[in-house]
PDB file of N, CA and C in Angstrom:
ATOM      1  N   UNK A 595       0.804  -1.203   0.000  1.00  0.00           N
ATOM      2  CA  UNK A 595       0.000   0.000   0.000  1.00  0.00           C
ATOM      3  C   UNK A 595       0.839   1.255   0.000  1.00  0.00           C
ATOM      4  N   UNK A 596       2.278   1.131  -0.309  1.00  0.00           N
ATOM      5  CA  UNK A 596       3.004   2.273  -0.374  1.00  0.00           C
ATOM      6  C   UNK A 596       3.648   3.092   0.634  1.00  0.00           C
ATOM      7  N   UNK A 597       3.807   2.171   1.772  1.00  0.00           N
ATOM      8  CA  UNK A 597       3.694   2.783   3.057  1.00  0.00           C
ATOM      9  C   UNK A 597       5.358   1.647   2.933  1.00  0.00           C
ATOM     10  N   UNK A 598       6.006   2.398   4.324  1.00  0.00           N
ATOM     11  CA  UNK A 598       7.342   1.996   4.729  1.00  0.00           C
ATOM     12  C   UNK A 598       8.061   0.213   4.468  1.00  0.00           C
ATOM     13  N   UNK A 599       8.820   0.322   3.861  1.00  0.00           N
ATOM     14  CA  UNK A 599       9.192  -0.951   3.539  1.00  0.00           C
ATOM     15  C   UNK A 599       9.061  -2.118   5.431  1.00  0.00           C
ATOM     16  N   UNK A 600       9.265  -3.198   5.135  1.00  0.00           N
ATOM     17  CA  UNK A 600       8.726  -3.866   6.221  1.00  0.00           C
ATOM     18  C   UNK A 600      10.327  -3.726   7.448  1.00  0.00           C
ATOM     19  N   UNK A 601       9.667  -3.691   8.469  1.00  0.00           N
ATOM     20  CA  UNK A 601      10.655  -3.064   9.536  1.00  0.00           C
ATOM     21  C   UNK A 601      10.776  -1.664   9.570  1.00  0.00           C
ATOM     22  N   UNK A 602      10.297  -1.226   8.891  1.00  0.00           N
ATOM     23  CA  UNK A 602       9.997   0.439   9.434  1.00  0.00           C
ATOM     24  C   UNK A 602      11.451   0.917   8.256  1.00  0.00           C
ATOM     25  N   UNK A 603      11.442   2.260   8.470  1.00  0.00           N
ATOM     26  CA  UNK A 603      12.127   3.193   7.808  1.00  0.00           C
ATOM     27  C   UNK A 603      13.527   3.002   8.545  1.00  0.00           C
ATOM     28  N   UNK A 604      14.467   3.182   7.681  1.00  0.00           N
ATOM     29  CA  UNK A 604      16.025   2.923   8.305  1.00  0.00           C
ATOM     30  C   UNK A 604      16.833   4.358   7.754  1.00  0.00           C
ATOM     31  N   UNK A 605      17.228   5.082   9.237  1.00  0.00           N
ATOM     32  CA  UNK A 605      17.390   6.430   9.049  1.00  0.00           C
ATOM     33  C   UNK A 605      19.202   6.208   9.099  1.00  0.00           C
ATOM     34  N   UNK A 606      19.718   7.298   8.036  1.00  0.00           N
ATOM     35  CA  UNK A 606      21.170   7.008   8.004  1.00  0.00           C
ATOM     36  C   UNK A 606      21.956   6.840   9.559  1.00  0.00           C
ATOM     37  N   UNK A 607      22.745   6.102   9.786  1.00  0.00           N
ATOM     38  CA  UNK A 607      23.674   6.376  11.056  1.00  0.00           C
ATOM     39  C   UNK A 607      24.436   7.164  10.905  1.00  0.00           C
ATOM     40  N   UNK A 608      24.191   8.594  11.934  1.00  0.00           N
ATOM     41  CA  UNK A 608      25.054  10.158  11.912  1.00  0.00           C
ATOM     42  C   UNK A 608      26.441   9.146  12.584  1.00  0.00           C
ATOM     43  N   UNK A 609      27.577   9.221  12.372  1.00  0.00           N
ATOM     44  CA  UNK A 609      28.551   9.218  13.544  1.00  0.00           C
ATOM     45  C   UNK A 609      29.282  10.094  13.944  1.00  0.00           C
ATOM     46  N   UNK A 610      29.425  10.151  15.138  1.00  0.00           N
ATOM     47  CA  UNK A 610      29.746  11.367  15.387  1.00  0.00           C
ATOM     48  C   UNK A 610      31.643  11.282  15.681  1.00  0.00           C
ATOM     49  N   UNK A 611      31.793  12.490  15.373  1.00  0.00           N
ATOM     50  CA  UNK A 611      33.509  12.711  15.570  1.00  0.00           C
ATOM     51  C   UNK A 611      33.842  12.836  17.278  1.00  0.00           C
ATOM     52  N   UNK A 612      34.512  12.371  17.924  1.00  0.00           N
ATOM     53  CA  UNK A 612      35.555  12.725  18.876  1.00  0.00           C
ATOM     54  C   UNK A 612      35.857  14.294  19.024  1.00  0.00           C
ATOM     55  N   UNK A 613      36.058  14.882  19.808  1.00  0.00           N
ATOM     56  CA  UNK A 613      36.447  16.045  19.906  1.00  0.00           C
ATOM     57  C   UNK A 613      37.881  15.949  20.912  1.00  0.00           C
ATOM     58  N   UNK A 614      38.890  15.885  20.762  1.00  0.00           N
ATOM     59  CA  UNK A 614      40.101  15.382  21.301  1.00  0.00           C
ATOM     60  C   UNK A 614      39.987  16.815  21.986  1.00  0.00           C
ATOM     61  N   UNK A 615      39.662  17.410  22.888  1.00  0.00           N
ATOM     62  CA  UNK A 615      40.926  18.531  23.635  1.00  0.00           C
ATOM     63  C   UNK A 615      41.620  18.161  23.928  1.00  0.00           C
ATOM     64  N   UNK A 616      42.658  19.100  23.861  1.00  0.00           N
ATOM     65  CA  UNK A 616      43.852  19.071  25.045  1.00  0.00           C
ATOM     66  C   UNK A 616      43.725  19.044  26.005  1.00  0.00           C
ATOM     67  N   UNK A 617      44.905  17.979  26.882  1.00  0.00           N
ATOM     68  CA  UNK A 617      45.164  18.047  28.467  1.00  0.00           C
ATOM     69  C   UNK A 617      44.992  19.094  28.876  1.00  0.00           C
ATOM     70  N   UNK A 618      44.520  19.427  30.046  1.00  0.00           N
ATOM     71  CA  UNK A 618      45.169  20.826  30.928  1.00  0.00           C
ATOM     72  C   UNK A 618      46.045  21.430  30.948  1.00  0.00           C
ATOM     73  N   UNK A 619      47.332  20.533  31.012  1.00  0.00           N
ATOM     74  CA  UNK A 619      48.565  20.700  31.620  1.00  0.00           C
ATOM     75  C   UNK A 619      49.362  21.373  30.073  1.00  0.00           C
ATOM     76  N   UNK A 620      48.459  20.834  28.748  1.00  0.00           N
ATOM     77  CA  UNK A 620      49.278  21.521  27.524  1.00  0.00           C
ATOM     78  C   UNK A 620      48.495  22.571  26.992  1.00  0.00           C
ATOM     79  N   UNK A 621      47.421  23.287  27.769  1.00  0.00           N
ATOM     80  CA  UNK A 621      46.446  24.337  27.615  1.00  0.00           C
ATOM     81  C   UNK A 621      47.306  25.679  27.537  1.00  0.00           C
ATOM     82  N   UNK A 622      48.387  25.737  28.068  1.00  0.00           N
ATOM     83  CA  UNK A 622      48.765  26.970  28.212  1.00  0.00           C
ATOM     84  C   UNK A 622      48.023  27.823  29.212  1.00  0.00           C
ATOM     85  N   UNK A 623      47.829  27.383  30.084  1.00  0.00           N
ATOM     86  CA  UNK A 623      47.172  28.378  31.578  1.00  0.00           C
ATOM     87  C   UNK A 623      45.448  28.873  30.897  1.00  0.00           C
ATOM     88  N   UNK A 624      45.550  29.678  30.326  1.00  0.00           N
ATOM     89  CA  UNK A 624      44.701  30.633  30.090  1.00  0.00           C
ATOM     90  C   UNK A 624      44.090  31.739  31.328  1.00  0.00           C
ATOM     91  N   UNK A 625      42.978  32.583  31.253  1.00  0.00           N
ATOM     92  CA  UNK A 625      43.070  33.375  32.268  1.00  0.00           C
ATOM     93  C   UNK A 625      42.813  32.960  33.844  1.00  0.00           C
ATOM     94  N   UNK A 626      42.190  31.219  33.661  1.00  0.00           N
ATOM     95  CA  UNK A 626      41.806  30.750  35.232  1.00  0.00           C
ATOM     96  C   UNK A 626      43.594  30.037  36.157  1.00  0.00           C
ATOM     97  N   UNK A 627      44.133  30.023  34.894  1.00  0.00           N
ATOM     98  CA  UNK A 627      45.540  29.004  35.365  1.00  0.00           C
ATOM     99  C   UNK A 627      46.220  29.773  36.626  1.00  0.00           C
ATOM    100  N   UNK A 628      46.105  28.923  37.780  1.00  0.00           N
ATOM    101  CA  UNK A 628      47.340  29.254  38.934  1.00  0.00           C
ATOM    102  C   UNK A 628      48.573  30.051  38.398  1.00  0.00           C
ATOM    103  N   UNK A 629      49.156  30.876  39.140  1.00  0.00           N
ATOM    104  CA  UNK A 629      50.192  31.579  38.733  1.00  0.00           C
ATOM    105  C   UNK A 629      51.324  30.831  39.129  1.00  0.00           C
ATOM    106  N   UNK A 630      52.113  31.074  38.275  1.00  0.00           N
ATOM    107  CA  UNK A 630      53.595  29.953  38.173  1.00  0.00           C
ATOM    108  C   UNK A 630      54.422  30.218  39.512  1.00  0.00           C
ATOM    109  N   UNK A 631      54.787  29.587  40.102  1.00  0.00           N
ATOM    110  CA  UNK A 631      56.018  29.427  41.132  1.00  0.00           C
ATOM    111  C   UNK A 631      57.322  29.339  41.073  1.00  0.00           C
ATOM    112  N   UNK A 632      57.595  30.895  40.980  1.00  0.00           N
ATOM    113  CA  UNK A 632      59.466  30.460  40.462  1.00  0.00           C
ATOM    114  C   UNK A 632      59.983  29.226  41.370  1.00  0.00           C
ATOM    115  N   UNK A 633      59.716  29.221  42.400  1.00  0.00           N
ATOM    116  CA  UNK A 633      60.372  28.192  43.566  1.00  0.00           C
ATOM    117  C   UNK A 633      60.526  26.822  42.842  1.00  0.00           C
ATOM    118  N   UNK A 634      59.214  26.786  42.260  1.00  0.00           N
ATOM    119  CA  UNK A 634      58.866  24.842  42.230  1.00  0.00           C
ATOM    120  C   UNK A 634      58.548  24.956  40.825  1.00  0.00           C
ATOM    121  N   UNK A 635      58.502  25.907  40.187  1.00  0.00           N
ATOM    122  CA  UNK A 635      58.193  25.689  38.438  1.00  0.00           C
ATOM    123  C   UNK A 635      59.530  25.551  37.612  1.00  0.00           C
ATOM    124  N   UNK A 636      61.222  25.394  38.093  1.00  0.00           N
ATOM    125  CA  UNK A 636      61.770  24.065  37.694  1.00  0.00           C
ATOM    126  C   UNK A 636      62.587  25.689  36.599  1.00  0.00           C
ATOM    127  N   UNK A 637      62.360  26.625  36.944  1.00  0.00           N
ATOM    128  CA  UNK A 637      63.548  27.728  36.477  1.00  0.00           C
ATOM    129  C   UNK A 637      64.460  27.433  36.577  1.00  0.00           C
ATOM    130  N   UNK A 638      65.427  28.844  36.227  1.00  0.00           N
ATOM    131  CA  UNK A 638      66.986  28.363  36.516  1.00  0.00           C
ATOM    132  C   UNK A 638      67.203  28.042  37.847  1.00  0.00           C
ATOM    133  N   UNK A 639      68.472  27.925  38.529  1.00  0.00           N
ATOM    134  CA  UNK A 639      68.517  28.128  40.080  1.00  0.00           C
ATOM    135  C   UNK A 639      69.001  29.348  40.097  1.00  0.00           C
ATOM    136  N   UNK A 640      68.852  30.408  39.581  1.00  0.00           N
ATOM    137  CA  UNK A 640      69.106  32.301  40.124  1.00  0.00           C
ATOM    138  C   UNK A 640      67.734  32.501  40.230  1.00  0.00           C
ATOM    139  N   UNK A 641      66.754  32.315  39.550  1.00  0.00           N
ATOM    140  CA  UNK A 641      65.703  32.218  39.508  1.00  0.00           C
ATOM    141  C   UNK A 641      65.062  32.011  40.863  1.00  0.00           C
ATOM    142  N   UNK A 642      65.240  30.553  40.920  1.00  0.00           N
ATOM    143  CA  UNK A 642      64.587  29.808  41.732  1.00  0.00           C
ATOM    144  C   UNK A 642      65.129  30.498  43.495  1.00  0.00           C
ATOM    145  N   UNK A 643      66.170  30.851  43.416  1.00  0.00           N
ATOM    146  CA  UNK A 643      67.147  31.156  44.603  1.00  0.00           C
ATOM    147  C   UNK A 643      66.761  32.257  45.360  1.00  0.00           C
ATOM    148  N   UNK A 644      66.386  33.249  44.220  1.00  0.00           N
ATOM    149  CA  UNK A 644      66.117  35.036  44.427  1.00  0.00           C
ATOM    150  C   UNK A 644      64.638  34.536  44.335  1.00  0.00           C
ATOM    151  N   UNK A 645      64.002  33.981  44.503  1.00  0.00           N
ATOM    152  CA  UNK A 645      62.233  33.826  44.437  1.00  0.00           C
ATOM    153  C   UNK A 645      62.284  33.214  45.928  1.00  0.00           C
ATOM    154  N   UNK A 646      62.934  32.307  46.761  1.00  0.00           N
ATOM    155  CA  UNK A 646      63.409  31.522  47.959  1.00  0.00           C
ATOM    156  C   UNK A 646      63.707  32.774  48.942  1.00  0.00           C
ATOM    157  N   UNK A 647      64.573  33.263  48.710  1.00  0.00           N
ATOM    158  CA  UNK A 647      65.186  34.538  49.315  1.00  0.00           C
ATOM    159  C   UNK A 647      63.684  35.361  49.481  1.00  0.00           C
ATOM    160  N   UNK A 648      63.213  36.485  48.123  1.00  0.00           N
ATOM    161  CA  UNK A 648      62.002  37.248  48.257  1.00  0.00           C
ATOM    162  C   UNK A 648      61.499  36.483  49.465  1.00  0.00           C
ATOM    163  N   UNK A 649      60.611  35.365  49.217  1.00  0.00           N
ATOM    164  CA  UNK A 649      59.354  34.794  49.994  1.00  0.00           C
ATOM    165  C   UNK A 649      59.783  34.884  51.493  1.00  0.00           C
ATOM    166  N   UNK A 650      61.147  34.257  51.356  1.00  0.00           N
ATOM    167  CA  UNK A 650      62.027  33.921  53.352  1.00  0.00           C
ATOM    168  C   UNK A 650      62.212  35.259  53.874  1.00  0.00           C
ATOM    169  N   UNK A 651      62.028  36.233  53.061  1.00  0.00           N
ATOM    170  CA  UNK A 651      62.616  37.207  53.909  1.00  0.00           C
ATOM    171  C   UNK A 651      61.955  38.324  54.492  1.00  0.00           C
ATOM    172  N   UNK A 652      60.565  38.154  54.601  1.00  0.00           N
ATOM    173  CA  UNK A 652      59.394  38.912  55.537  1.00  0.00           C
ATOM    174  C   UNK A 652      59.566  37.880  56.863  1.00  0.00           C
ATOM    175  N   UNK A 653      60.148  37.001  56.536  1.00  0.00           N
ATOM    176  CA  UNK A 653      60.597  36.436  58.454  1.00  0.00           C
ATOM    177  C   UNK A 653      61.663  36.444  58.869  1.00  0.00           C
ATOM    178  N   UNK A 654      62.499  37.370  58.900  1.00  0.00           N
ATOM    179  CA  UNK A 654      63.530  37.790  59.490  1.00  0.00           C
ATOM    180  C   UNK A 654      64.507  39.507  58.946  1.00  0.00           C
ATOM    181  N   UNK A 655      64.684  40.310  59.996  1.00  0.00           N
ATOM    182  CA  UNK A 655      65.545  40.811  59.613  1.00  0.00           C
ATOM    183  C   UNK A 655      66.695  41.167  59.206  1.00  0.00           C
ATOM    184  N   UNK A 656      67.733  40.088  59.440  1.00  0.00           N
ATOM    185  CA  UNK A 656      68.811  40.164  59.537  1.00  0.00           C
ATOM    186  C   UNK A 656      68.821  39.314  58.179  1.00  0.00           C
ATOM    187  N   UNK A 657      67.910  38.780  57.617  1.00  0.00           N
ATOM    188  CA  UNK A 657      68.282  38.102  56.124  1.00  0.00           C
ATOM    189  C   UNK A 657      67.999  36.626  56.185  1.00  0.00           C
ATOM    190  N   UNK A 658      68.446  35.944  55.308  1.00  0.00           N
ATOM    191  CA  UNK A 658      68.125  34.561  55.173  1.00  0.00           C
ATOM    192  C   UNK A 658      69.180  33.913  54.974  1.00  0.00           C
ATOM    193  N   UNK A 659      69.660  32.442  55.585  1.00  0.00           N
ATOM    194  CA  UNK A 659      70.526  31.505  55.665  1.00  0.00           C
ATOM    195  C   UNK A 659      70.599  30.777  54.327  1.00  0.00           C
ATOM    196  N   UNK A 660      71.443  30.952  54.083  1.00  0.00           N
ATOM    197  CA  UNK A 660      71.653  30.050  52.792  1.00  0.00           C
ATOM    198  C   UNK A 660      71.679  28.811  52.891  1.00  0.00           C
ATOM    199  N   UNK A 661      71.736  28.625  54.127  1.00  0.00           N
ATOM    200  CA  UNK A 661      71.271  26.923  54.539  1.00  0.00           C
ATOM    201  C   UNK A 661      69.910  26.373  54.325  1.00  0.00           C
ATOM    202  N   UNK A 662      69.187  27.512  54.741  1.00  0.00           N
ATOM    203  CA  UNK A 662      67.662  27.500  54.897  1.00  0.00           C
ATOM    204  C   UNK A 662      66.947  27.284  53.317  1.00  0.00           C
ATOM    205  N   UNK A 663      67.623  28.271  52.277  1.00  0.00           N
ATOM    206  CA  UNK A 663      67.116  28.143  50.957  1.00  0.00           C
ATOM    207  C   UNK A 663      67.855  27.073  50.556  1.00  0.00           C
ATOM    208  N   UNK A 664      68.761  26.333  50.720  1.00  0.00           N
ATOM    209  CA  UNK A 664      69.181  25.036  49.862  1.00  0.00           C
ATOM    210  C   UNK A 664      68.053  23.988  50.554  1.00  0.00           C
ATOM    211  N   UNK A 665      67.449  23.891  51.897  1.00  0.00           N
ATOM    212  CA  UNK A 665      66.916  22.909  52.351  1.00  0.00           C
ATOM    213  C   UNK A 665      65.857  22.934  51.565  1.00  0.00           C
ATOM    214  N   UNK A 666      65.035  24.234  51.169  1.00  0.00           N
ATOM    215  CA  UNK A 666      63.667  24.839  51.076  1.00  0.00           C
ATOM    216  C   UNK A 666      63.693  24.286  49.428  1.00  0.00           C
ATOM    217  N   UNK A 667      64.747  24.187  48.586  1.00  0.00           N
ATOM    218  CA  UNK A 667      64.927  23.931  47.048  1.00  0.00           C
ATOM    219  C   UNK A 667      65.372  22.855  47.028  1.00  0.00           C
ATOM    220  N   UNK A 668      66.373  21.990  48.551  1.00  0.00           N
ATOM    221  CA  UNK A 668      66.433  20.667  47.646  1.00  0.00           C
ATOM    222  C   UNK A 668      67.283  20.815  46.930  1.00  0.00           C
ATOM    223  N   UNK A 669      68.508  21.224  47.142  1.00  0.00           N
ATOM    224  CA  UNK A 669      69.934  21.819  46.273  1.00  0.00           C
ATOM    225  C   UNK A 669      70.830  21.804  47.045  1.00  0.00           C
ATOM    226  N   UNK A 670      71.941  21.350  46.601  1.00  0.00           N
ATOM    227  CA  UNK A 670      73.293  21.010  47.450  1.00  0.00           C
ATOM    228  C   UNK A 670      73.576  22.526  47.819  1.00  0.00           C
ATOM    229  N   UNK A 671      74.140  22.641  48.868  1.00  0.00           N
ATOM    230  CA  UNK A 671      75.062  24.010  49.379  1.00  0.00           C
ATOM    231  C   UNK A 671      75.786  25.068  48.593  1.00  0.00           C
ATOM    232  N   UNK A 672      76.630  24.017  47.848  1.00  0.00           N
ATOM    233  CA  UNK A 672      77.420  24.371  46.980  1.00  0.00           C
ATOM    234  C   UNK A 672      76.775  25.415  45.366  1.00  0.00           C
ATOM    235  N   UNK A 673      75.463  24.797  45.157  1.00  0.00           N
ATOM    236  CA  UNK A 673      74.922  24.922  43.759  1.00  0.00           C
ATOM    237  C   UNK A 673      74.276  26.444  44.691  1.00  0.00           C
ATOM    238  N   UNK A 674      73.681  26.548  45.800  1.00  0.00           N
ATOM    239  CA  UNK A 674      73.283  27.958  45.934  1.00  0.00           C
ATOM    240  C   UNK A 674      73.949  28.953  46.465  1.00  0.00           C
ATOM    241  N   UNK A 675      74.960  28.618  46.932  1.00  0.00           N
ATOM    242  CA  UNK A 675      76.211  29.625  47.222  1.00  0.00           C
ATOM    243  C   UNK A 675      76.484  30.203  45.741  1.00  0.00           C
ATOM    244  N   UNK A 676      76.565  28.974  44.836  1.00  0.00           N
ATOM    245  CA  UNK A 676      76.934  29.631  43.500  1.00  0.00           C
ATOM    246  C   UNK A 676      76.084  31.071  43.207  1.00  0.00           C
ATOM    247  N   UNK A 677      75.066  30.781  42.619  1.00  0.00           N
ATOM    248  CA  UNK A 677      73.912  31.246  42.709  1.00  0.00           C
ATOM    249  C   UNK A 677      73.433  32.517  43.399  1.00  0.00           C
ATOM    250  N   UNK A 678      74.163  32.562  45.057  1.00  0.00           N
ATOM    251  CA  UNK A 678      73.713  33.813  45.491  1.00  0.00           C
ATOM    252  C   UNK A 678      74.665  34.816  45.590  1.00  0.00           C
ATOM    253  N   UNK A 679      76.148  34.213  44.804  1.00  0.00           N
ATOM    254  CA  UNK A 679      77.112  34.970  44.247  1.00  0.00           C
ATOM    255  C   UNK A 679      76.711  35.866  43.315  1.00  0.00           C
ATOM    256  N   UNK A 680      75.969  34.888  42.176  1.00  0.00           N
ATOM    257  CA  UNK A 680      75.964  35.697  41.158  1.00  0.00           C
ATOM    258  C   UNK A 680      75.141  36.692  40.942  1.00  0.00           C
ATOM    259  N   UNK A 681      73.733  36.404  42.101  1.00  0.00           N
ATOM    260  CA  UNK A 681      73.088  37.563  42.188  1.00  0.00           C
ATOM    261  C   UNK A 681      73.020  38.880  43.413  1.00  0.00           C
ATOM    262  N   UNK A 682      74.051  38.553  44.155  1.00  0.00           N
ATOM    263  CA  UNK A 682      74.608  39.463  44.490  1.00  0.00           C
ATOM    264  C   UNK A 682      75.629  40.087  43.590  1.00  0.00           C
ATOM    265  N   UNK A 683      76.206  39.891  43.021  1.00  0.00           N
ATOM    266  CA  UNK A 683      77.376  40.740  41.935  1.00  0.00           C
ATOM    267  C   UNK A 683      76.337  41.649  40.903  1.00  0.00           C
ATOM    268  N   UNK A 684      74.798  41.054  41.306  1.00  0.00           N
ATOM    269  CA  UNK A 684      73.886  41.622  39.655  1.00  0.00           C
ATOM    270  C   UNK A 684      73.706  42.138  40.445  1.00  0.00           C
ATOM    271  N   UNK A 685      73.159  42.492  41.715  1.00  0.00           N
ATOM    272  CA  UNK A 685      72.645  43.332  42.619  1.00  0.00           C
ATOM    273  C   UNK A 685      71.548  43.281  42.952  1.00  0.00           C
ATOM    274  N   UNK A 686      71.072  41.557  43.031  1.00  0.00           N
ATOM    275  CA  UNK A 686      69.865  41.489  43.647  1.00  0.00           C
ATOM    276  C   UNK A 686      69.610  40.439  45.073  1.00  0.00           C
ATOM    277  N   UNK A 687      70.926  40.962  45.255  1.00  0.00           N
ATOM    278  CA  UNK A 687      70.968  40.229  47.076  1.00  0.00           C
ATOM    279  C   UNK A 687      71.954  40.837  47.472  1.00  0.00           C
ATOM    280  N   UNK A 688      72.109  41.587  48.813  1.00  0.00           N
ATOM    281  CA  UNK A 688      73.185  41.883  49.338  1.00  0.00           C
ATOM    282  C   UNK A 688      72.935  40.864  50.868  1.00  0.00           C
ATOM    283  N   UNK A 689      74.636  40.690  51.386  1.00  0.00           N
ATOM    284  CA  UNK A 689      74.925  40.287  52.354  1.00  0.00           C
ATOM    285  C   UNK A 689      74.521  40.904  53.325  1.00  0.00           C
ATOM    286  N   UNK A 690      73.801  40.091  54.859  1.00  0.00           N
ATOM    287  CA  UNK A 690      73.488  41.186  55.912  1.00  0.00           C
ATOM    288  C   UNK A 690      74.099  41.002  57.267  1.00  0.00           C
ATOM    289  N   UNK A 691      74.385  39.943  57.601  1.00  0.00           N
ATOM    290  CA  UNK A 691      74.915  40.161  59.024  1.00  0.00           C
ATOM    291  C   UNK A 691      76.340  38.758  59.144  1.00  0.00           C
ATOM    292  N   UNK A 692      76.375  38.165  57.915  1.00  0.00           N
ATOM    293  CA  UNK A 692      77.368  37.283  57.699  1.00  0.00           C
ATOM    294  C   UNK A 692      77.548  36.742  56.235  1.00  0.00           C
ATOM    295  N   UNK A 693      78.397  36.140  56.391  1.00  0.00           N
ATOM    296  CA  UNK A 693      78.315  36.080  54.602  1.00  0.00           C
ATOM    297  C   UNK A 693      77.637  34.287  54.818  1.00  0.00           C
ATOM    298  N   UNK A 694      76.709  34.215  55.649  1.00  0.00           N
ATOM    299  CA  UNK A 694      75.903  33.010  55.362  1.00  0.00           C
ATOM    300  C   UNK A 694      74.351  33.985  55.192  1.00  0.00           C
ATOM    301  N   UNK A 695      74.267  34.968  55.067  1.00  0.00           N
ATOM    302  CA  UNK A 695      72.763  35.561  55.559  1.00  0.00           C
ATOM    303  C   UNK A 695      72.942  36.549  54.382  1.00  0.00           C
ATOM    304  N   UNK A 696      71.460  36.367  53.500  1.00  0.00           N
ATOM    305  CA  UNK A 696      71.616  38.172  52.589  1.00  0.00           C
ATOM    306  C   UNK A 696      70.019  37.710  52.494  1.00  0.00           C
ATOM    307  N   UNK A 697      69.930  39.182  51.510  1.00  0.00           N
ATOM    308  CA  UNK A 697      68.271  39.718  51.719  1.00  0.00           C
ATOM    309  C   UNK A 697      68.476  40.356  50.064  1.00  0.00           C
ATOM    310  N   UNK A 698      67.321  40.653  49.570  1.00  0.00           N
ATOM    311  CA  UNK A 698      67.196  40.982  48.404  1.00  0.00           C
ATOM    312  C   UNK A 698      67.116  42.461  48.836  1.00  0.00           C
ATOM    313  N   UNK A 699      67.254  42.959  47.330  1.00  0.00           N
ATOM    314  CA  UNK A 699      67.050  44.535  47.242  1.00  0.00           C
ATOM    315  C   UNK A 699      66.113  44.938  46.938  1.00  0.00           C
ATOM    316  N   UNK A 700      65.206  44.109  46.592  1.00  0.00           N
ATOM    317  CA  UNK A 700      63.609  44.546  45.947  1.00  0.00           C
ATOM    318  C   UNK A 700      62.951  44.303  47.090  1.00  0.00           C
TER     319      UNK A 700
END
């Protein structure tokens, strides 16, 4: 009688595509992303050293132990002595009450 072949009408199968986003982590931040941590976001160690220093040094006046920032980074003695040489010579740490103790200039 002209009506739907037997079993009813057979409508195309849409398939649908995948939409792959990207991870989070390869998003590139965008405007909600946490702000980076020189400390623990894996910078240089002048970087990382003078960001250690800034943060340590609203708790004390007399400056910060260079003992204290190698414990706090997880860095041999040696690698941040380097380090707070060189940014003291740039002029962004001076020595304060021993040459184990300095404070930033900013």
């Amino acid at each position: 009688t002209g009506g739907p072949p037997k079993g009813g009408v057979k409508k195309p199968v849409q398939q649908r595509q995948a939409f792959n986003a990207p991870a989070p982590s390869s998003m590139g931040g965008g405007p909600f992303a946490a702000p980076s941590n020189p400390i623990t976001s894996g910078g240089s160690v002048n970087d990382r050293v003078l960001a250690a220093f800034t943060d340590l040094q609203a708790t004390s006046d007399q400056g910060t132990n260079v003992e204290v920032v190698a414990q706090r980074l997880n860095l041999n003695l040696h690698e941040v002595r380097k380090a707070v040489d060189a940014l003291a010579l740039d002029g962004h740490l001076y020595s304060t009450i021993d040459e184990d103790h300095y404070a930033t200039t900013s």
